[in-house]
Coordinates of C-alpha atoms (C1' of nucleotides) in Angstrom, one line a residue:
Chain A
X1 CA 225.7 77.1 220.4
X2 CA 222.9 79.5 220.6
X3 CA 222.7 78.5 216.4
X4 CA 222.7 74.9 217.6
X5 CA 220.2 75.7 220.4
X6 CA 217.5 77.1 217.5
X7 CA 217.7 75.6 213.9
X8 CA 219.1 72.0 215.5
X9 CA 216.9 71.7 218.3
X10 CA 214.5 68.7 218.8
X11 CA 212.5 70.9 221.1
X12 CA 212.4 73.9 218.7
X13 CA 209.4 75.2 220.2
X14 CA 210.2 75.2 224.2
X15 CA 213.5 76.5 223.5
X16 CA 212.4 79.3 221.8
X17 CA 209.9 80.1 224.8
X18 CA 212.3 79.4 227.5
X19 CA 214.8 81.5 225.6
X20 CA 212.4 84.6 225.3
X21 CA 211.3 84.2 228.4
X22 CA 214.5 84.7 229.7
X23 CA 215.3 87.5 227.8
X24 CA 212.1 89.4 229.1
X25 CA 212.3 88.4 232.7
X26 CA 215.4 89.0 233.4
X27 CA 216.0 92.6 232.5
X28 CA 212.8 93.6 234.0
X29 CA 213.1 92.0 237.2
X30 CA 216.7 92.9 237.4
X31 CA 215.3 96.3 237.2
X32 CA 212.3 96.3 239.8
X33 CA 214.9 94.9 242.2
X34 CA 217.4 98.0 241.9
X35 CA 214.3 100.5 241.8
X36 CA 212.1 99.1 244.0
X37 CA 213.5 96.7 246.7
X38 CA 211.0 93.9 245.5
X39 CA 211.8 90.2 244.6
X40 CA 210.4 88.7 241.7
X41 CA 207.8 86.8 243.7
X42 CA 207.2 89.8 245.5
X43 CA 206.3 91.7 242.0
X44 CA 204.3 88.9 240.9
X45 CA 201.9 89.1 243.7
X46 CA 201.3 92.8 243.4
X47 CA 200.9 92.2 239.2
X48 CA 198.5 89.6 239.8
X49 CA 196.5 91.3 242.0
X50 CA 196.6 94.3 239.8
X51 CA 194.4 91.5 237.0
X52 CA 193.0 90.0 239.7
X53 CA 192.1 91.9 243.0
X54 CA 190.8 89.6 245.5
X55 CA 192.6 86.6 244.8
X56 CA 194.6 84.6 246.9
X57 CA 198.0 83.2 247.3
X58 CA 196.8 79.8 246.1
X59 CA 195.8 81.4 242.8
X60 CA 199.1 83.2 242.6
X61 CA 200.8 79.8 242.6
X62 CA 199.0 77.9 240.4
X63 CA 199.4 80.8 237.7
X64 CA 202.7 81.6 238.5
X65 CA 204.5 78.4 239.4
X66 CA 205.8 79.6 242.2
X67 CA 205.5 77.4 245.5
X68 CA 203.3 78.9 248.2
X69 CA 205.8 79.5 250.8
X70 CA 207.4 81.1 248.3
X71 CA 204.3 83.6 248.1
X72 CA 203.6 83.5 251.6
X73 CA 206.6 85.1 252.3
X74 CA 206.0 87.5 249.8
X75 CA 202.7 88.5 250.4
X76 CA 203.8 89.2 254.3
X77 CA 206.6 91.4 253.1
X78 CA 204.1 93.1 250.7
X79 CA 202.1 93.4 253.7
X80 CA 204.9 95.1 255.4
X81 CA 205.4 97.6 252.8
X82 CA 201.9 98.6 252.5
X83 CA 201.5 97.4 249.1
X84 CA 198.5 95.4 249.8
X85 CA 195.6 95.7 252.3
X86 CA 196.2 94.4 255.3
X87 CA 194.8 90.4 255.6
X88 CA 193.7 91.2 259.3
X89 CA 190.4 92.4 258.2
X90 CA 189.7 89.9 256.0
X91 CA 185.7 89.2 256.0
X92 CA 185.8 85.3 255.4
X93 CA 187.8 84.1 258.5
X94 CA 191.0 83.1 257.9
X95 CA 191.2 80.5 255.5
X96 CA 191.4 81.7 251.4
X97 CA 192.6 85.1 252.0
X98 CA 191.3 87.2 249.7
X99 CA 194.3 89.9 248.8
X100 CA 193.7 93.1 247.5
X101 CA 196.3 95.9 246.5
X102 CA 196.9 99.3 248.7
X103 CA 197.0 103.0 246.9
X104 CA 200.5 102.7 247.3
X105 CA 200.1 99.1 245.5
X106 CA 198.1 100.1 242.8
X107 CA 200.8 103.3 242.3
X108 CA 203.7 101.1 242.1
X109 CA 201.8 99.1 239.8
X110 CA 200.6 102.4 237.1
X111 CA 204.4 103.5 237.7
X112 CA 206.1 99.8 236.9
X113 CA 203.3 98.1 234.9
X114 CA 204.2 100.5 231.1
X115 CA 207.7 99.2 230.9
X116 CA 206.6 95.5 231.5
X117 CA 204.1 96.4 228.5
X118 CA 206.7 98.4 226.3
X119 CA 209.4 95.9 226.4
X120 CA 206.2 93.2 225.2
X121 CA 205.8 95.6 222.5
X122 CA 209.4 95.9 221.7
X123 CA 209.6 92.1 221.4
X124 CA 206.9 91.9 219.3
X125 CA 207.6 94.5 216.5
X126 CA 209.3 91.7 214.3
X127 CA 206.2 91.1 213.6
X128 CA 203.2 92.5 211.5
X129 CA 199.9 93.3 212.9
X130 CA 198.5 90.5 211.5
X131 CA 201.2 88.0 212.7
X132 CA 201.0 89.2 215.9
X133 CA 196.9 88.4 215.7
X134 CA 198.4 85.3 213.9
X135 CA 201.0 84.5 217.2
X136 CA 198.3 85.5 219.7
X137 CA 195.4 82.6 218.4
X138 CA 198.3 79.9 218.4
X139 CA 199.6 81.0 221.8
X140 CA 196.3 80.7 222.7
X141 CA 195.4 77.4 221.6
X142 CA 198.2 75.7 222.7
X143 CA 197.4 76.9 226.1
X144 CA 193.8 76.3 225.7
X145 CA 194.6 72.9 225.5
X146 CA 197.1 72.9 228.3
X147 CA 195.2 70.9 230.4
X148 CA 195.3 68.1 228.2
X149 CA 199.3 67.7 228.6
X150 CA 200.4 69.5 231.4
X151 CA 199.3 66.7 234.3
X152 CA 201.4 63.8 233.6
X153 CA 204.3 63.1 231.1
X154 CA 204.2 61.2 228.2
X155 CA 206.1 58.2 229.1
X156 CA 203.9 55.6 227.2
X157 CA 204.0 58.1 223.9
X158 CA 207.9 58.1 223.5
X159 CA 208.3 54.3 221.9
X160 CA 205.5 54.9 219.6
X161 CA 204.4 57.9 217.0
X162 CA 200.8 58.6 217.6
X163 CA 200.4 61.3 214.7
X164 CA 201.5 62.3 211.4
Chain B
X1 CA 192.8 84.6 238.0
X2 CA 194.1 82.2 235.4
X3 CA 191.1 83.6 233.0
X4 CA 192.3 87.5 233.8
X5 CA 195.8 87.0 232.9
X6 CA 195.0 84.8 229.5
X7 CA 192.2 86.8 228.7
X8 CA 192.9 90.4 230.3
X9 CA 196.8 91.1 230.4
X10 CA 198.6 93.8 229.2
X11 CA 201.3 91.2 228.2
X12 CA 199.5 88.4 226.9
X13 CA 202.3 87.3 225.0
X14 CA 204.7 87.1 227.3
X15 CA 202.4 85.6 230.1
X16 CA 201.6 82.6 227.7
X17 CA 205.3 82.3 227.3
X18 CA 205.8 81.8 230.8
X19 CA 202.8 80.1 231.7
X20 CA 203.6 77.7 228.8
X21 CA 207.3 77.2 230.1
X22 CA 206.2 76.7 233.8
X23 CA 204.0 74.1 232.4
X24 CA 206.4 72.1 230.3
X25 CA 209.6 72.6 232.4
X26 CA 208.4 71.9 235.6
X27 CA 207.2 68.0 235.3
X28 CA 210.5 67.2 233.3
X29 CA 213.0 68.6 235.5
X30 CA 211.5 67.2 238.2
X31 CA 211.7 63.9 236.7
X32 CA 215.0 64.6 235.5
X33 CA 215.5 65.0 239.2
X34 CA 213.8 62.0 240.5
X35 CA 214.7 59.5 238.0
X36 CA 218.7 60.2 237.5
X37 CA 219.4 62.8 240.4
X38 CA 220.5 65.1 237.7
X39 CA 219.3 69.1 238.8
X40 CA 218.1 71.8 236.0
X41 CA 221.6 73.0 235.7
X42 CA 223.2 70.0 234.8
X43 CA 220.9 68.6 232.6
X44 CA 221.1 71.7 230.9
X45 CA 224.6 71.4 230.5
X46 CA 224.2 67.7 228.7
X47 CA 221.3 68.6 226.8
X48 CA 223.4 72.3 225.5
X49 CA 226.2 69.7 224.5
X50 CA 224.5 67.2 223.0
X51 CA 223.1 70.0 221.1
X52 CA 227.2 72.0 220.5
X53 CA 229.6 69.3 221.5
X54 CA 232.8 71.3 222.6
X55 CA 231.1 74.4 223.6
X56 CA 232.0 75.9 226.6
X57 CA 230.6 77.0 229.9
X58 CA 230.3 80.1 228.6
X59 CA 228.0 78.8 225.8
X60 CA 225.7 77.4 228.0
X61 CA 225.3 80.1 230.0
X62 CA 224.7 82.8 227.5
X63 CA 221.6 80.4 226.2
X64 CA 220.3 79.2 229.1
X65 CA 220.5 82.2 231.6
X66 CA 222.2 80.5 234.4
X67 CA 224.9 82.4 235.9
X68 CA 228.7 81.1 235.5
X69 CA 229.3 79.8 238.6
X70 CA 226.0 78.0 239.1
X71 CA 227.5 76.0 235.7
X72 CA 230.8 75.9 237.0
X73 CA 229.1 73.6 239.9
X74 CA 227.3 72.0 237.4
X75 CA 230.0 70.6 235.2
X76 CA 232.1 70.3 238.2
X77 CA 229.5 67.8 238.9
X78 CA 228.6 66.1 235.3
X79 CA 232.6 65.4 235.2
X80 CA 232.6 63.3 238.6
X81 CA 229.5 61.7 237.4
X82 CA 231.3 60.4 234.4
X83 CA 228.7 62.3 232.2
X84 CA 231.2 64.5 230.2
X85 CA 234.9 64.1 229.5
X86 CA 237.6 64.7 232.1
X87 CA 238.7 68.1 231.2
X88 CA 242.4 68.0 231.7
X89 CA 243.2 66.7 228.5
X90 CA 241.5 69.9 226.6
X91 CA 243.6 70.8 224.0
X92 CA 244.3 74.0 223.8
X93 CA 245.3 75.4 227.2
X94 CA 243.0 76.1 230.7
X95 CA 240.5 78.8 229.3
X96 CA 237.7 78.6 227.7
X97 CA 237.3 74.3 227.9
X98 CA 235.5 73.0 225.4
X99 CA 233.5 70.4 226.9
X100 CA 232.1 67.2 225.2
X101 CA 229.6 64.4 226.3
X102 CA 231.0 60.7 227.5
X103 CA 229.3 57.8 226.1
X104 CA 227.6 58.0 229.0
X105 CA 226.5 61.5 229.0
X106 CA 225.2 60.3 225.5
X107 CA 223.3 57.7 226.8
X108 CA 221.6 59.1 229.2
X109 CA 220.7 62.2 226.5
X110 CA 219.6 58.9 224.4
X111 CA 217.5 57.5 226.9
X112 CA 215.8 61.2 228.1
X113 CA 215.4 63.4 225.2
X114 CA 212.7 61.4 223.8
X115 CA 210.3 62.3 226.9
X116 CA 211.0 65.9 226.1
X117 CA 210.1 65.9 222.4
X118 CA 207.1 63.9 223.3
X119 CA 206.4 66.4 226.3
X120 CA 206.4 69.4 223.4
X121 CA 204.8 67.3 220.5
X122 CA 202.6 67.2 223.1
X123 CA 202.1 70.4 223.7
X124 CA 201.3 71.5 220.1
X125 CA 198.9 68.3 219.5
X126 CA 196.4 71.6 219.5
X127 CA 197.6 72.8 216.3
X128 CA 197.6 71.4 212.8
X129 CA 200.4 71.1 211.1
X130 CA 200.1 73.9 209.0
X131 CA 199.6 76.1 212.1
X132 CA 202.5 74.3 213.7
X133 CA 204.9 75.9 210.8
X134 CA 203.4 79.2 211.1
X135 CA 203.9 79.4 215.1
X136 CA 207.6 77.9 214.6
X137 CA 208.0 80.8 211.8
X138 CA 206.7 83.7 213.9
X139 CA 208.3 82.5 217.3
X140 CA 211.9 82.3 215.1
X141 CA 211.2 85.9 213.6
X142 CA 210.8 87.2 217.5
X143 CA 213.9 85.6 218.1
X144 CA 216.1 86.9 215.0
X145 CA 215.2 90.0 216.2
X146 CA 215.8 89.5 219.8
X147 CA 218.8 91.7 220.0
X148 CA 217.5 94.7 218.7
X149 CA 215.3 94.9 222.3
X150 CA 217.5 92.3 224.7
X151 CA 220.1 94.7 225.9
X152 CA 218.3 97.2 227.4
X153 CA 215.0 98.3 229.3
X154 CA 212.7 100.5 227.0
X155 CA 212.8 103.5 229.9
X156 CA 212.5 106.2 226.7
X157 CA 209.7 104.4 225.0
X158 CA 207.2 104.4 228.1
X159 CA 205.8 107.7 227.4
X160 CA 205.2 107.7 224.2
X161 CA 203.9 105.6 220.6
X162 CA 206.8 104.7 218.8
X163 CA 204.6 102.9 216.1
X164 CA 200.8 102.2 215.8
Chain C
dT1 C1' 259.5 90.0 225.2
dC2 C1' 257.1 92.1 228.8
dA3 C1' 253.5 94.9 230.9
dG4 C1' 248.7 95.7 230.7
dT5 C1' 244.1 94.4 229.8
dC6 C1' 240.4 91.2 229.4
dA7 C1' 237.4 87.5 230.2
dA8 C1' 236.4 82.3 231.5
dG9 C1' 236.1 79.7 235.2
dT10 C1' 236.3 79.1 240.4
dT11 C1' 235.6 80.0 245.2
dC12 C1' 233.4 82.1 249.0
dT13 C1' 229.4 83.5 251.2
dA14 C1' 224.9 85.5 252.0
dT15 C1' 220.5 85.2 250.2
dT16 C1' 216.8 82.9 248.3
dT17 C1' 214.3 79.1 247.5
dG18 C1' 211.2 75.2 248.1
dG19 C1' 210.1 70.5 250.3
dA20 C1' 208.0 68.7 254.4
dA21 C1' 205.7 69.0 258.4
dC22 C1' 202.4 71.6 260.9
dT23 C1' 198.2 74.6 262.1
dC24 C1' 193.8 75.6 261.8
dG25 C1' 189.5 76.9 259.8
dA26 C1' 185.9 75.2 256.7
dA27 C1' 183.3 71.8 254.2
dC28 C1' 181.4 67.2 254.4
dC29 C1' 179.2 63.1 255.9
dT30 C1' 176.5 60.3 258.9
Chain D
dA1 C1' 176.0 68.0 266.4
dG2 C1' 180.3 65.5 266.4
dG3 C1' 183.9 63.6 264.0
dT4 C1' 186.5 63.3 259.9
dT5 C1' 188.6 65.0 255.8
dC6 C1' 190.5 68.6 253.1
dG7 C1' 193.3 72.2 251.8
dA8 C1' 195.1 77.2 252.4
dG9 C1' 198.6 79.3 254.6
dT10 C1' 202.7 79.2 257.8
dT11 C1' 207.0 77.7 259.8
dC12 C1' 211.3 75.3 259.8
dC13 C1' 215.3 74.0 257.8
dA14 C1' 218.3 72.1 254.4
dA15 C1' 219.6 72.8 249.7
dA16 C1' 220.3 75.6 245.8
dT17 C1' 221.3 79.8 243.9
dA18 C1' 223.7 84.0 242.4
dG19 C1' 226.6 88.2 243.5
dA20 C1' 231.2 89.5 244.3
dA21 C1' 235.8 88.9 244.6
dC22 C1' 239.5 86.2 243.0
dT23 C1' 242.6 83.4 239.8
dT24 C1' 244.6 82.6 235.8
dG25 C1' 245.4 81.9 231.0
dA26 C1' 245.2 84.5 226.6
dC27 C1' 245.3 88.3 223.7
dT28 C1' 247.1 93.3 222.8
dG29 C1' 250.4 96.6 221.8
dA30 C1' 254.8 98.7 222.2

DNA sequence: TCAGTCAAGTTCTATTTGGAACTCGAACCT
DNA sequence: AGGTTCGAGTTCCAAATAGAACTTGACTGA
C-alpha cells in the first residue's frame, strides 16, 4: 500500500508531506513525552517561544494548528512547571499575554532542541547540498504563496482545469 | 512568530512540512466532516483503499500513522455505513482482512477526491512546472531514504558532525 | 499433529482533545 | 465619556483518541 500511497497517488505531494511529517513527529514527541513529562502541545509552546519570546498563545495557534484551549491548557501547565515566566506580571494588562520562557525553559530547550535538529539533518542527507538549497526555495514558495489557497477550498476549480 | 519560524528555525524543513500539512489537511477534513459526517480516520481508510483495494488494516495504519484500534473503529464504522464490503465473506480466513470499497465507498471517493487534487494543485500553483518535477523528485528521494533515519532517534549523532 | 510463538484485530478504559459558550479587557465610534 | 464591538484567553463538557490487555487465527518446528 505504502507503494500505492507514493507512485499512484493523485495527491503525490501532500502524501509525501503528511507521510514525513509523521515520520518526524512521532518519534520525537514519543521521546519528549518519556524524558520529559511534556505533551506535544506543551513542547510546542516552549519551541515557539524559544524563536519567538514574547509571543502569545494566539500566535502559537495560528502557527501551530493547534486550537487555543488546547494551548491554554498547556501554557498553564508550563506555567506550573516553571518553564515559562509567570503571566502574573505581565505589563500590558491581561489581554495578549505576552509569554516568555524561564531558565529552566530555555535549558530544556538547549538540552531537547539538537535532536529535533539532528533528526532534520538525518532526513535530509538524501540529498545534496544543493538539492537541499534546491528543496528549501520550493518549500518556501509554496508557502509564500499559502495565503492564496489556504482560506477557502476550491470547490468552483474541481469541474474545470484552470492551467496547463 | 510566523516570520521566526519560516525564516529563523533550526528545522525549516520540517516546519514547512507541517505548516504546509496543517494548512491543507485541516479545511478538507473538516469538510469531509461536515459534508458526509465521515472523521479523518475513516476517510483515510477509503481514500488508502481506493488507493490498495484489499489491503488491510494494517496497511493503513503503517501509512497513515493512526494506531490499530483507532482503525479498527474506523472500519468498524465504514462497514455499517455501507462504504466498504461486509467483511465476513473474506476469503482466506479471520486475520489479516483484506478490505475493498463498495460501489458506494467508490462513489463517494469519486465525488471527493477531486476537491483534494484541486486543494494540492492548488497549493503548487506557486511553482512552474518544471519546479513542480523537481520538488516531486527531491520530496520522493527524502522518502526512499526514509528508513535509513525512521526507526530510531539520532541520540549518538547530537554531539557531533557526522558530515559537513 | 500438536505445542509454542507471533501478530492482526478488538475491546476496555483513561487520557486528551477541541467545539461552544463565557469572561473580560481593550479598541473603536459617536 | 459612555456604549458597543471585538477578540484573547478560559472553562466546561462531550467526543475522539490511543495505550494496554486480550482474543484469535496463522505460521513454525519438532
Amino acid at each position: 500500500m505504502l507503494e500505492a500511497k507514493l507512485w499512484d497517488n493523485p495527491c503525490p505531494f501532500t502524501f509525501r508531506i503528511n507521510y514525513l511529517a509523521l515520520l518526524y513527529n512521532t518519534p520525537l514527541y514519543g521521546w519528549i513525552s518519556d524524558e520529559y513529562g511534556l505533551k506535544r502541545p506543551e513542547y510546542v509552546v516552549l519551541y515557539s517561544l524559544a524563536l519567538a519570546d514574547g509571543g502569545s498563545a494566539r500566535d502559537v495557534s495560528r502557527t501551530s494548528g493547534f486550537p487555543k484551549n488546547t494551548l491554554s491548557r498547556a501554557i498553564t501547565q508550563l506555567e506550573k512547571l516553571g518553564l515559562i515566566k509567570p503571566r502574573s506580571k505581565a505589563p500590558g494588562g491581561r489581554r495578549t499575554q505576552a509569554l516568555y520562557l524561564s531558565d529552566k525553559g530555555w535549558a530544556l530547550i538547549h538540552e531537547t532542541r539538537p535532536t529535533f535538529e539532528a533528526q532534520e539533518k538525518r532526513m535530509l542527507k538524501a540529498l545534496s547540498e544543493g538539492e537541499r538549497q534546491m528543496l528549501f526555495e520550493l518549500m518556501s514558495k509554496v508557502v509564500r504563496e499559502a495565503h492564496s489557497w489556504a482560506d477557502e477550498l476550491p470547490f468552483e476549480a474541481i469541474n474545470e482545469n484552470e492551467e496547463g
